[in-house]
CSV table of C-alpha atoms and ligand atoms in Angstrom, one decimal:
chain,number,residue,atom,x,y,z
Z,86,UNK,CA,3.1,20.1,-13.2
Z,87,UNK,CA,2.0,20.6,-9.6
Z,88,UNK,CA,5.3,19.3,-8.3
Z,89,UNK,CA,8.6,17.8,-9.4
Z,90,UNK,CA,11.1,15.3,-8.3
Z,91,UNK,CA,12.5,15.9,-4.7
Z,92,UNK,CA,9.5,17.8,-3.6
Z,93,UNK,CA,7.3,16.6,-0.7
Z,94,UNK,CA,3.7,16.2,-1.7
Z,95,UNK,CA,0.8,16.0,0.8
Z,96,UNK,CA,-2.5,14.4,-0.1
Z,97,UNK,CA,-5.8,13.2,1.4
Z,98,UNK,CA,-7.3,10.2,-0.3
Z,99,UNK,CA,-10.0,7.6,0.0
Z,100,UNK,CA,-9.4,4.4,-1.9
Z,101,UNK,CA,-12.3,2.2,-3.2
Z,102,UNK,CA,-12.4,-1.0,-5.2
Z,103,UNK,CA,-14.5,-1.3,-8.4
Z,104,UNK,CA,-17.6,-2.2,-6.3
Z,105,UNK,CA,-17.3,0.9,-4.2
Z,106,UNK,CA,-16.0,-0.7,-1.0
Z,107,UNK,CA,-13.7,1.5,1.0
Z,108,UNK,CA,-10.3,-0.1,1.2
Z,109,UNK,CA,-8.2,2.7,2.7
Z,110,UNK,CA,-8.5,6.4,3.6
Z,111,UNK,CA,-6.4,9.1,5.1
Z,112,UNK,CA,-9.4,10.7,6.8
Z,113,UNK,CA,-8.8,8.8,10.0
Z,114,UNK,CA,-5.0,9.3,10.5
Z,115,UNK,CA,-4.5,12.5,8.7
Z,116,UNK,CA,-3.0,13.4,5.3
Z,117,UNK,CA,-0.2,11.4,3.8
Z,118,UNK,CA,3.1,12.8,2.5
Z,119,UNK,CA,5.5,11.4,0.0
Z,120,UNK,CA,8.7,12.4,-1.7
Z,121,UNK,CA,8.1,12.7,-5.4
Z,122,UNK,CA,10.2,10.6,-7.8
Z,123,UNK,CA,11.1,8.0,-5.2
Z,124,UNK,CA,8.3,5.5,-5.9
Z,125,UNK,CA,6.9,5.9,-2.4
Z,126,UNK,CA,3.4,5.7,-3.9
Z,127,UNK,CA,2.1,3.9,-7.0
Z,128,UNK,CA,3.8,5.4,-10.0
Z,129,UNK,CA,0.4,5.5,-11.9
Z,130,UNK,CA,-1.1,7.5,-9.1
Z,131,UNK,CA,1.9,9.9,-8.9
Z,132,UNK,CA,1.6,10.7,-12.6
Z,133,UNK,CA,-2.0,11.7,-12.2
Z,134,UNK,CA,-1.3,13.8,-9.1
Z,135,UNK,CA,1.4,15.7,-10.9
Z,136,UNK,CA,-1.3,16.9,-13.4
Z,137,UNK,CA,-3.5,18.4,-10.7
Z,138,UNK,CA,-3.6,21.9,-9.5
Z,139,UNK,CA,-2.9,22.6,-5.8
Z,140,UNK,CA,-6.0,22.4,-3.6
Z,141,UNK,CA,-8.1,20.6,-6.1
Z,142,UNK,CA,-9.8,17.1,-6.0
Z,143,UNK,CA,-9.8,14.4,-8.6
Z,144,UNK,CA,-10.9,10.8,-9.2
Z,145,UNK,CA,-8.1,8.5,-10.4
Z,146,UNK,CA,-8.8,5.0,-11.6
Z,147,UNK,CA,-5.9,2.5,-11.9
Z,148,UNK,CA,-6.3,-0.8,-13.6
Z,149,UNK,CA,-4.7,-3.7,-11.8
Z,150,UNK,CA,-1.8,-3.6,-14.3
Z,151,UNK,CA,-1.1,0.0,-13.2
Z,152,UNK,CA,-1.5,-0.9,-9.5
Z,153,UNK,CA,-0.6,-4.1,-7.8
Z,154,UNK,CA,-0.7,-6.4,-10.9
Z,155,UNK,CA,-3.0,-9.2,-11.8
Z,156,UNK,CA,-4.1,-11.8,-9.2
Z,157,UNK,CA,-2.2,-15.1,-9.7
Z,158,UNK,CA,-4.4,-18.0,-8.5
Z,159,UNK,CA,-1.4,-20.3,-8.4
Z,160,UNK,CA,0.4,-18.1,-5.9
Z,161,UNK,CA,-1.1,-19.8,-2.9
Z,162,UNK,CA,0.0,-22.5,-0.5
Z,163,UNK,CA,-2.2,-24.9,1.5
Z,164,UNK,CA,-0.6,-26.0,4.7
Z,165,UNK,CA,-1.6,-27.8,7.8
Z,166,UNK,CA,-2.7,-25.8,10.8
Z,167,UNK,CA,0.0,-27.3,13.0
Z,168,UNK,CA,2.7,-26.1,10.6
Z,169,UNK,CA,2.1,-22.6,11.8
Z,170,UNK,CA,3.5,-21.3,15.0
Z,171,UNK,CA,1.2,-21.7,18.0
Z,172,UNK,CA,0.9,-18.0,18.8
Z,173,UNK,CA,-0.5,-17.0,15.4
Z,174,UNK,CA,-4.1,-15.7,15.3
Z,175,UNK,CA,-5.9,-18.0,12.9
Z,176,UNK,CA,-8.3,-15.8,11.1
Z,177,UNK,CA,-8.9,-14.9,7.4
Z,178,UNK,CA,-7.1,-11.7,6.5
Z,179,UNK,CA,-4.3,-12.1,9.1
Z,180,UNK,CA,-0.9,-11.1,7.5
Z,181,UNK,CA,2.1,-13.3,8.1
Z,182,UNK,CA,5.8,-13.4,7.1
Z,183,UNK,CA,6.7,-16.8,5.6
Z,184,UNK,CA,10.3,-17.9,5.5
Z,185,UNK,CA,11.7,-18.1,1.9
Z,186,UNK,CA,14.5,-20.3,0.6
Z,187,UNK,CA,17.2,-17.7,1.3
Z,188,UNK,CA,15.9,-17.0,4.8
Z,189,UNK,CA,14.2,-13.9,3.4
Z,190,UNK,CA,10.7,-13.1,4.7
Z,191,UNK,CA,7.9,-13.2,2.2
Z,192,UNK,CA,4.7,-11.4,3.2
Z,193,UNK,CA,1.4,-13.4,2.8
Z,194,UNK,CA,-2.0,-13.5,4.3
Z,195,UNK,CA,-4.5,-16.2,5.4
Z,196,UNK,CA,-7.1,-16.4,2.7
Z,197,UNK,CA,-9.0,-19.5,3.7
Z,198,UNK,CA,-9.3,-21.8,6.8
Z,199,UNK,CA,-11.0,-25.2,6.2
Z,200,UNK,CA,-10.7,-27.7,9.1
Z,201,UNK,CA,-7.0,-28.3,9.6
Z,202,UNK,CA,-6.1,-26.7,6.3
Z,203,UNK,CA,-4.9,-23.1,6.0
Z,204,UNK,CA,-4.5,-21.4,2.7
Z,205,UNK,CA,-1.7,-18.8,2.5
Z,206,UNK,CA,-2.0,-16.3,-0.3
Z,207,UNK,CA,1.2,-14.7,-1.5
Z,208,UNK,CA,-0.5,-12.2,-3.8
Z,209,UNK,CA,-0.5,-8.6,-2.8
Z,210,UNK,CA,-3.8,-8.0,-0.9
Z,211,UNK,CA,-4.8,-5.5,-3.6
Z,212,UNK,CA,-3.6,-7.7,-6.6
Z,213,UNK,CA,-6.2,-7.9,-9.3
Z,214,UNK,CA,-8.2,-5.0,-8.0
Z,215,UNK,CA,-9.1,-1.9,-9.9
Z,216,UNK,CA,-8.3,1.0,-7.6
Z,217,UNK,CA,-10.5,4.1,-7.4
Z,218,UNK,CA,-8.9,7.0,-5.6
Z,219,UNK,CA,-10.6,10.2,-4.5
Z,220,UNK,CA,-7.6,12.4,-4.0
Z,221,UNK,CA,-7.1,16.0,-2.9
Z,222,UNK,CA,-3.7,17.7,-3.4
Z,223,UNK,CA,-3.1,19.6,-0.2
Z,224,UNK,CA,0.4,20.9,-0.2
Z,225,UNK,CA,3.7,20.9,-2.1
Z,226,UNK,CA,7.0,21.9,-0.6
Z,227,UNK,CA,10.7,21.4,-1.2
Z,228,UNK,CA,12.2,18.4,0.6
Z,229,UNK,CA,14.6,19.0,3.5
Z,230,UNK,CA,18.2,17.8,3.3
Z,231,UNK,CA,17.4,15.1,5.7
Z,232,UNK,CA,14.5,13.8,3.7
Z,233,UNK,CA,16.6,13.7,0.5
Z,234,UNK,CA,19.2,11.8,2.4
Z,235,UNK,CA,16.7,9.3,3.6
Z,236,UNK,CA,14.8,9.1,0.3
Z,237,UNK,CA,11.4,9.5,1.8
Z,238,UNK,CA,9.1,12.2,3.2
Z,239,UNK,CA,8.9,12.9,6.9
Z,240,UNK,CA,5.3,13.2,7.8
Z,241,UNK,CA,4.8,16.1,10.3
Z,242,UNK,CA,2.2,14.0,12.1
Z,243,UNK,CA,4.5,11.0,12.7
Z,244,UNK,CA,7.4,10.9,15.1
Z,245,UNK,CA,10.8,10.7,13.7
Z,246,UNK,CA,12.6,7.4,13.3
Z,247,UNK,CA,16.3,6.5,13.3
H,538,ZN,ZN1,13.7,9.3,7.5
Protein backbone atom coordinates (compact mmCIF):
# COMPACT_ATOMS: atom_id res chain seq x y z
CA UNK A 1 0.00 0.00 0.00
CA UNK A 2 1.33 3.38 -1.02
CA UNK A 3 -0.62 5.09 1.76
CA UNK A 4 -3.10 4.41 4.53
CA UNK A 5 -5.98 6.11 6.23
CA UNK A 6 -5.27 9.59 7.61
CA UNK A 7 -2.39 10.26 5.28
CA UNK A 8 -2.48 13.10 2.79
CA UNK A 9 -1.98 12.00 -0.78
CA UNK A 10 -1.06 14.34 -3.62
CA UNK A 11 -1.75 13.42 -7.23
CA UNK A 12 -1.74 14.85 -10.72
CA UNK A 13 -4.44 13.58 -13.03
CA UNK A 14 -6.17 14.04 -16.33
CA UNK A 15 -9.69 12.72 -16.68
CA UNK A 16 -11.15 11.62 -20.01
CA UNK A 17 -14.46 10.11 -21.03
CA UNK A 18 -14.67 6.88 -23.03
CA UNK A 19 -14.37 8.86 -26.29
CA UNK A 20 -11.13 10.49 -25.15
CA UNK A 21 -12.56 13.96 -24.45
CA UNK A 22 -10.71 15.75 -21.65
CA UNK A 23 -13.14 16.41 -18.78
CA UNK A 24 -10.85 17.62 -16.04
CA UNK A 25 -7.15 17.95 -15.29
CA UNK A 26 -4.85 19.16 -12.53
CA UNK A 27 -2.29 20.39 -15.01
CA UNK A 28 -3.72 23.90 -15.04
CA UNK A 29 -4.24 24.55 -11.32
CA UNK A 30 -1.59 22.27 -9.89
CA UNK A 31 -1.70 18.90 -8.10
CA UNK A 32 -4.64 17.85 -5.94
CA UNK A 33 -4.38 16.58 -2.36
CA UNK A 34 -6.85 14.50 -0.41
CA UNK A 35 -7.07 12.89 3.00
CA UNK A 36 -7.15 9.10 2.58
CA UNK A 37 -10.11 7.22 3.98
CA UNK A 38 -12.44 10.26 4.05
CA UNK A 39 -14.14 9.75 0.68
CA UNK A 40 -12.75 13.03 -0.58
CA UNK A 41 -12.30 11.39 -3.96
CA UNK A 42 -14.15 8.53 -5.67
CA UNK A 43 -13.60 5.38 -3.56
CA UNK A 44 -12.94 3.33 -6.71
CA UNK A 45 -10.11 5.67 -7.67
CA UNK A 46 -8.66 5.73 -4.16
CA UNK A 47 -8.46 1.90 -4.09
CA UNK A 48 -6.45 1.90 -7.32
CA UNK A 49 -4.17 4.72 -6.14
CA UNK A 50 -3.33 2.81 -2.97
CA UNK A 51 -1.93 -0.02 -5.12
CA UNK A 52 0.52 2.31 -6.85
CA UNK A 53 4.12 2.98 -5.96
CA UNK A 54 5.15 6.54 -5.23
CA UNK A 55 6.23 8.60 -8.28
CA UNK A 56 4.62 6.22 -10.77
CA UNK A 57 1.87 6.76 -13.32
CA UNK A 58 -1.13 4.59 -14.07
CA UNK A 59 -4.34 4.48 -16.11
CA UNK A 60 -7.46 3.85 -14.05
CA UNK A 61 -10.80 3.14 -15.74
CA UNK A 62 -13.99 3.37 -13.67
CA UNK A 63 -17.33 2.13 -14.96
CA UNK A 64 -20.26 4.49 -14.23
CA UNK A 65 -21.36 2.20 -11.38
CA UNK A 66 -17.99 2.74 -9.69
CA UNK A 67 -18.05 6.47 -10.43
CA UNK A 68 -21.13 8.74 -10.46
CA UNK A 69 -23.75 6.07 -11.16
CA UNK A 70 -25.93 5.42 -14.21
CA UNK A 71 -27.64 8.26 -16.02
CA UNK A 72 -31.35 8.46 -15.13
CA UNK A 73 -33.30 9.92 -18.08
CA UNK A 74 -36.30 10.50 -15.78
CA UNK A 75 -34.35 12.77 -13.49
CA UNK A 76 -34.98 15.93 -15.51
CA UNK A 77 -37.52 18.72 -15.25
CA UNK A 78 -38.80 20.90 -18.06
CA UNK A 79 -39.78 24.36 -16.86
CA UNK A 80 -40.76 27.64 -18.43
CA UNK A 81 -38.03 30.19 -18.96
CA UNK A 82 -39.91 32.76 -16.79
CA UNK A 83 -39.85 30.38 -13.81
CA UNK A 84 -36.14 31.01 -13.50
CA UNK A 85 -34.77 34.12 -11.78
CA UNK A 86 -34.06 36.98 -14.19
CA UNK A 87 -30.35 37.18 -13.44
CA UNK A 88 -29.56 33.60 -14.47
CA UNK A 89 -27.41 33.06 -17.50
CA UNK A 90 -29.47 30.92 -19.87
CA UNK A 91 -27.00 28.62 -21.49
CA UNK A 92 -26.62 24.86 -21.77
CA UNK A 93 -24.23 23.58 -19.12
CA UNK A 94 -24.89 26.34 -16.57
CA UNK A 95 -25.15 24.91 -13.06
CA UNK A 96 -27.96 25.97 -10.75
CA UNK A 97 -29.27 25.24 -7.29
CA UNK A 98 -32.95 24.31 -7.27
CA UNK A 99 -34.99 24.59 -4.12
CA UNK A 100 -36.16 21.22 -2.83
CA UNK A 101 -39.22 20.40 -0.71
CA UNK A 102 -37.42 20.93 2.56
CA UNK A 103 -35.76 24.17 1.49
CA UNK A 104 -32.61 22.22 0.76
CA UNK A 105 -30.74 23.14 -2.38
CA UNK A 106 -30.39 20.53 -5.10
CA UNK A 107 -27.66 20.99 -7.70
CA UNK A 108 -28.70 20.68 -11.34
CA UNK A 109 -27.66 22.04 -14.71
CA UNK A 110 -29.35 23.32 -17.85
CA UNK A 111 -29.21 20.51 -20.41
CA UNK A 112 -31.49 21.91 -23.12
CA UNK A 113 -33.13 25.21 -24.11
CA UNK A 114 -35.95 25.12 -26.63
CA UNK A 115 -37.95 28.28 -27.13
CA UNK A 116 -39.43 29.11 -23.74
CA UNK A 117 -38.75 25.66 -22.35
CA UNK A 118 -35.67 24.98 -20.27
CA UNK A 119 -34.67 21.45 -19.28
CA UNK A 120 -33.01 21.08 -15.89
CA UNK A 121 -31.02 17.90 -15.43
CA UNK A 122 -30.60 16.65 -11.86
CA UNK A 123 -28.16 13.87 -12.72
CA UNK A 124 -24.53 14.40 -11.74
CA UNK A 125 -22.80 15.91 -14.80
CA UNK A 126 -20.59 12.78 -14.98
CA UNK A 127 -23.44 10.29 -14.42
CA UNK A 128 -23.43 7.44 -16.94
CA UNK A 129 -19.88 8.19 -18.01
CA UNK A 130 -17.00 5.76 -17.95
CA UNK A 131 -14.09 7.67 -16.43
CA UNK A 132 -10.56 7.25 -17.72
CA UNK A 133 -7.94 8.69 -15.38
CA UNK A 134 -4.26 9.19 -16.14
CA UNK A 135 -2.86 9.57 -12.64
CA UNK A 136 0.54 10.17 -11.13
CA UNK A 137 1.17 9.58 -7.44
CA UNK A 138 3.33 12.52 -6.37
CA UNK A 139 3.52 12.60 -2.60
CA UNK A 140 2.32 10.89 0.59
CA UNK A 141 2.68 12.44 4.03
CA UNK A 142 1.02 12.16 7.43
CA UNK A 143 -1.91 14.49 7.96
CA UNK A 144 -1.54 17.40 10.39
CA UNK A 145 -3.67 17.55 13.53
CA UNK A 146 -5.68 20.33 11.92
CA UNK A 147 -6.38 18.31 8.79
CA UNK A 148 -7.54 15.36 10.86
CA UNK A 149 -9.83 17.66 12.82
CA UNK A 150 -11.32 19.11 9.62
CA UNK A 151 -11.54 15.74 7.88
CA UNK A 152 -9.89 16.95 4.67
CA UNK A 153 -6.51 17.77 3.22
CA UNK A 154 -5.19 21.32 3.17
CA UNK A 155 -3.76 21.91 -0.23
CA UNK A 156 -0.52 23.89 0.03
CA UNK A 157 -1.50 25.85 -3.09
CA UNK A 158 -4.86 26.99 -1.75
CA UNK A 159 -5.34 29.54 0.99
CA UNK A 160 -6.73 28.47 4.26
CA UNK A 161 -10.39 28.68 5.05
CA UNK A 162 -12.26 29.05 8.35
ZN1 LIG B 1 -9.85 22.70 6.76
